[in-house]
PDB file of C-alpha atoms in Angstrom:
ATOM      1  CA  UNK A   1       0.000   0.000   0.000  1.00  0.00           C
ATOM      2  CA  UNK A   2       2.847   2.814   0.757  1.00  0.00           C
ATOM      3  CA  UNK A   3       4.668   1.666  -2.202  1.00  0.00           C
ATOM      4  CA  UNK A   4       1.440   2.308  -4.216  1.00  0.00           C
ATOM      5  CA  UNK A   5       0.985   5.688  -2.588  1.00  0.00           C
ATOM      6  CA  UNK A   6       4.597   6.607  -2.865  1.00  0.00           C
ATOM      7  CA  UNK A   7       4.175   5.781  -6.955  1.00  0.00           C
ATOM      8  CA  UNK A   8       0.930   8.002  -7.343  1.00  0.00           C
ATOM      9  CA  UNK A   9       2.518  10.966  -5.068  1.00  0.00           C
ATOM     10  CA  UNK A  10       5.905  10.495  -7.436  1.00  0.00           C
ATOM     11  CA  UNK A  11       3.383  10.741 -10.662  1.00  0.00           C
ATOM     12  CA  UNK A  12       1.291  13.485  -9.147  1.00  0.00           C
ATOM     13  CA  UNK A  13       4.307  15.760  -8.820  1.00  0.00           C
ATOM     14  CA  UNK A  14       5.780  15.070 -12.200  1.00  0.00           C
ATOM     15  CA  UNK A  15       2.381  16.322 -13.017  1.00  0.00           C
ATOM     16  CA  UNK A  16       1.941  19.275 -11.106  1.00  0.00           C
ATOM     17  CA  UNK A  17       5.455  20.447  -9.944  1.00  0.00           C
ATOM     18  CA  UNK A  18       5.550  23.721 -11.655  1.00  0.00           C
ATOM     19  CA  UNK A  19       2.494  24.556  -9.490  1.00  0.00           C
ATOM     20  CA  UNK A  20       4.045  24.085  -6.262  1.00  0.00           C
ATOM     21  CA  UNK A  21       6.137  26.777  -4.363  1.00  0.00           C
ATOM     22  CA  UNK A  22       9.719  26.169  -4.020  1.00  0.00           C
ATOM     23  CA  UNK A  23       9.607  25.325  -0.166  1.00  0.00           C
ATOM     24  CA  UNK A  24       6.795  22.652  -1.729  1.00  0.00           C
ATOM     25  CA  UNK A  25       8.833  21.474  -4.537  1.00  0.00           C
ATOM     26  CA  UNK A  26      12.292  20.999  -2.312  1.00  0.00           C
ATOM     27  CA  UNK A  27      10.493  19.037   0.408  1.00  0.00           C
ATOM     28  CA  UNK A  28       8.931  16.565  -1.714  1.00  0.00           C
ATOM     29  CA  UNK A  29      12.066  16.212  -4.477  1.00  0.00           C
ATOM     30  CA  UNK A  30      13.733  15.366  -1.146  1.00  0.00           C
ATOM     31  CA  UNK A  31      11.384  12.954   0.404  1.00  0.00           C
ATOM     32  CA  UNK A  32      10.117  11.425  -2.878  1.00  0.00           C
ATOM     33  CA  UNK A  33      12.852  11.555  -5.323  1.00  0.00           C
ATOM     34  CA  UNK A  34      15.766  11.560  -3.028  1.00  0.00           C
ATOM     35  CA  UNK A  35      14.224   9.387  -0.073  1.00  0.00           C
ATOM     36  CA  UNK A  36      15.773  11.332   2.645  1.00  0.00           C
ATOM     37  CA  UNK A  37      14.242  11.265   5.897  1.00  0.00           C
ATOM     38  CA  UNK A  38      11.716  13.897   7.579  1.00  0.00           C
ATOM     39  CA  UNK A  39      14.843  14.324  10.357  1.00  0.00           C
ATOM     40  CA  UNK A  40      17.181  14.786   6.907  1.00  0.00           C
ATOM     41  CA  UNK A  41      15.061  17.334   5.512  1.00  0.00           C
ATOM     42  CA  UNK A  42      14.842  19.358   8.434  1.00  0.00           C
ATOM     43  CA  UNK A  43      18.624  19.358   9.419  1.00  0.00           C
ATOM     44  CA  UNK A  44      19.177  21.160   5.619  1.00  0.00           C
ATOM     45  CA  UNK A  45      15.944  23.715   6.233  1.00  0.00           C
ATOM     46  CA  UNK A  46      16.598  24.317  10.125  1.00  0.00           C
ATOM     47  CA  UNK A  47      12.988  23.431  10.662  1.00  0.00           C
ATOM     48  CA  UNK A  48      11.494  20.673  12.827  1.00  0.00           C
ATOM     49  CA  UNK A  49      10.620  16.787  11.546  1.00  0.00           C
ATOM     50  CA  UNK A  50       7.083  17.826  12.827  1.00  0.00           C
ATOM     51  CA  UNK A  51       6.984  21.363  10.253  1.00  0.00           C
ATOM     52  CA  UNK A  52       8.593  18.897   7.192  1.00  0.00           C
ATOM     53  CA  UNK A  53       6.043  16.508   7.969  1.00  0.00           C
ATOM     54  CA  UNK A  54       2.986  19.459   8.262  1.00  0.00           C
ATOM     55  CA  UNK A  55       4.482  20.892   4.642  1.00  0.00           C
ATOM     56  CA  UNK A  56       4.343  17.167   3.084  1.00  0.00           C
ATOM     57  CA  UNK A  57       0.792  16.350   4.210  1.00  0.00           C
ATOM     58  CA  UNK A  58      -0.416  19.822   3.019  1.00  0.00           C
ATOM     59  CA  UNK A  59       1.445  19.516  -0.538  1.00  0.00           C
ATOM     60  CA  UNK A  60       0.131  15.780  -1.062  1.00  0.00           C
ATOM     61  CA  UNK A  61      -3.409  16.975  -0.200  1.00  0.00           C
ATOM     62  CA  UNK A  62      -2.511  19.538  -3.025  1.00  0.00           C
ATOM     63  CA  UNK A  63      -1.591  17.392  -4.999  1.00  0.00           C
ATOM     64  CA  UNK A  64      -4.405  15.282  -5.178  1.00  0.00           C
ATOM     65  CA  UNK A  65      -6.768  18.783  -5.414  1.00  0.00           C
ATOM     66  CA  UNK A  66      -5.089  19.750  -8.496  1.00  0.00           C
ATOM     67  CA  UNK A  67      -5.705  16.269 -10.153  1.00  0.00           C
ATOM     68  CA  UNK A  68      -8.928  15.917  -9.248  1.00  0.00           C
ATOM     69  CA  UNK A  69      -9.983  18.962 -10.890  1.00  0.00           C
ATOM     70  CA  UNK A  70      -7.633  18.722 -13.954  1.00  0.00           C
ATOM     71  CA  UNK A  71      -7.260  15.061 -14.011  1.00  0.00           C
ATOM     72  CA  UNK A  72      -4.240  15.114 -15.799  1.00  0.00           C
ATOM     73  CA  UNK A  73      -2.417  11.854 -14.141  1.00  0.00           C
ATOM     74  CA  UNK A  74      -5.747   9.777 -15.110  1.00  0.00           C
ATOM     75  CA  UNK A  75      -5.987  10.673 -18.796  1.00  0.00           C
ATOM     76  CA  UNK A  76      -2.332  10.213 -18.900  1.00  0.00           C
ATOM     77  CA  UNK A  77      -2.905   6.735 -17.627  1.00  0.00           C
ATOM     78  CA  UNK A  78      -5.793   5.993 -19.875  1.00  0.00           C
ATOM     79  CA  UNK A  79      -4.361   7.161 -22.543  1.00  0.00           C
ATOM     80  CA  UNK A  80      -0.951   5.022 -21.814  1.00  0.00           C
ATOM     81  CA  UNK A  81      -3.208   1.959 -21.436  1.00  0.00           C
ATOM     82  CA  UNK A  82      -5.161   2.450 -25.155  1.00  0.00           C
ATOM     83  CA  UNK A  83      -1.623   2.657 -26.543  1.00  0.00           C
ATOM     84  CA  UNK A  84      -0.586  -0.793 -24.947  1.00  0.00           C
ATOM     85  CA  UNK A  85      -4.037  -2.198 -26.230  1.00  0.00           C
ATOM     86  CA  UNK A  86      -3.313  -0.697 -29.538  1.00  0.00           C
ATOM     87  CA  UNK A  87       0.395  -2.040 -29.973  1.00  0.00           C
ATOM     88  CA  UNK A  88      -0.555  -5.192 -28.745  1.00  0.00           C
ATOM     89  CA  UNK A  89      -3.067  -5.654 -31.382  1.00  0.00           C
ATOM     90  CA  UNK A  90      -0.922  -4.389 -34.202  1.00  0.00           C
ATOM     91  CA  UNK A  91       2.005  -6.707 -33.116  1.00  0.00           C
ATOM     92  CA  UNK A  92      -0.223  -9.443 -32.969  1.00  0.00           C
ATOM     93  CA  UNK A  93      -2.252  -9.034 -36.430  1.00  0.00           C
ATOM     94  CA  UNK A  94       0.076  -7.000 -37.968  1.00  0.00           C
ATOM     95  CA  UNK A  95       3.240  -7.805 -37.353  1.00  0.00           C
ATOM     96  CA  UNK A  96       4.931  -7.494 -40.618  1.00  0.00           C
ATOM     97  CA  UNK A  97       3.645  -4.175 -41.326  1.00  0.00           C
ATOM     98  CA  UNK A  98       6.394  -1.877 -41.190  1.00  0.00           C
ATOM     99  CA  UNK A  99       4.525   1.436 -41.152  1.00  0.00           C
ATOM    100  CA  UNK A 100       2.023   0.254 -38.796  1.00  0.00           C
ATOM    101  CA  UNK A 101       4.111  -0.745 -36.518  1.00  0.00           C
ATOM    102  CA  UNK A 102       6.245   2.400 -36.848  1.00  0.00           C
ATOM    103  CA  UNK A 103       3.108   4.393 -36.474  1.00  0.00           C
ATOM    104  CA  UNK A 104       2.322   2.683 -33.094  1.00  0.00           C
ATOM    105  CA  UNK A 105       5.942   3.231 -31.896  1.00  0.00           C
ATOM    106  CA  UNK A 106       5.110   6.946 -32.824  1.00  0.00           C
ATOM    107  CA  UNK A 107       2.860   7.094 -30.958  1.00  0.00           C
ATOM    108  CA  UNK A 108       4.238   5.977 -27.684  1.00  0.00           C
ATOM    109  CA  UNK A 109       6.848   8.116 -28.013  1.00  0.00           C
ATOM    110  CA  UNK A 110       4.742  11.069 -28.271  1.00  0.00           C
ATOM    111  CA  UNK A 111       3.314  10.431 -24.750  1.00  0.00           C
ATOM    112  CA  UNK A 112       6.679   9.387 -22.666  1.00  0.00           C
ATOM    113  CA  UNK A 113       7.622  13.144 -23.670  1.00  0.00           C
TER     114      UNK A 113
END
């Protein structure tokens, strides 16, 4: 279950980063991207474990606000999934199909950038 969480907090900021303050965005790069500890974080901002923990909650609540109004991180996903379906069916009907296939592959790329 925390891995889970820990994978949709990591999407949710690659989402929604450039929304965040700084204090916001160097907390959770920390936490979530760099795993240091709440005791870690502190230490470099000369706050206490209980104010990094505070600033966390509040951003992840964020977080979660901003996708559920703009849904961004669920239409990603749905969108990532159709493309699997897609591929999967050209690869297995259409395997020799050089175009198709290259069209598909197009595709994906387009949404890992």
């Amino acid at each position: 279950m925390e891995l889970e969480k820990n994978y949709r907090i990591n999407s949710l900021f690659a989402f929604y980063q450039p929304l965040l303050t700084a204090k916001q965005n160097n907390y959770m790069q920390l936490y979530y991207g760099d795993d240091y500890s709440l005791g870690e974080i502190a230490e470099e901002f000369n706050v206490s474990r209980q104010a990094v923990y505070d600033n966390l909650r509040r951003t992840e609540k964020i977080l979660e606000a901003y996708e559920a109004k703009l849904h961004l991180y669920q239409e990603f996903t749905a969108r990532n999934q159709q493309a699997d379906e897609i591929q999967s069916y050209v690869r297995d009907h259409y395997p020799h199909d050089a175009t198709l296939n290259r069209l598909v592959a197009g595709l994906e790329n387009l949404e890992e950038q």
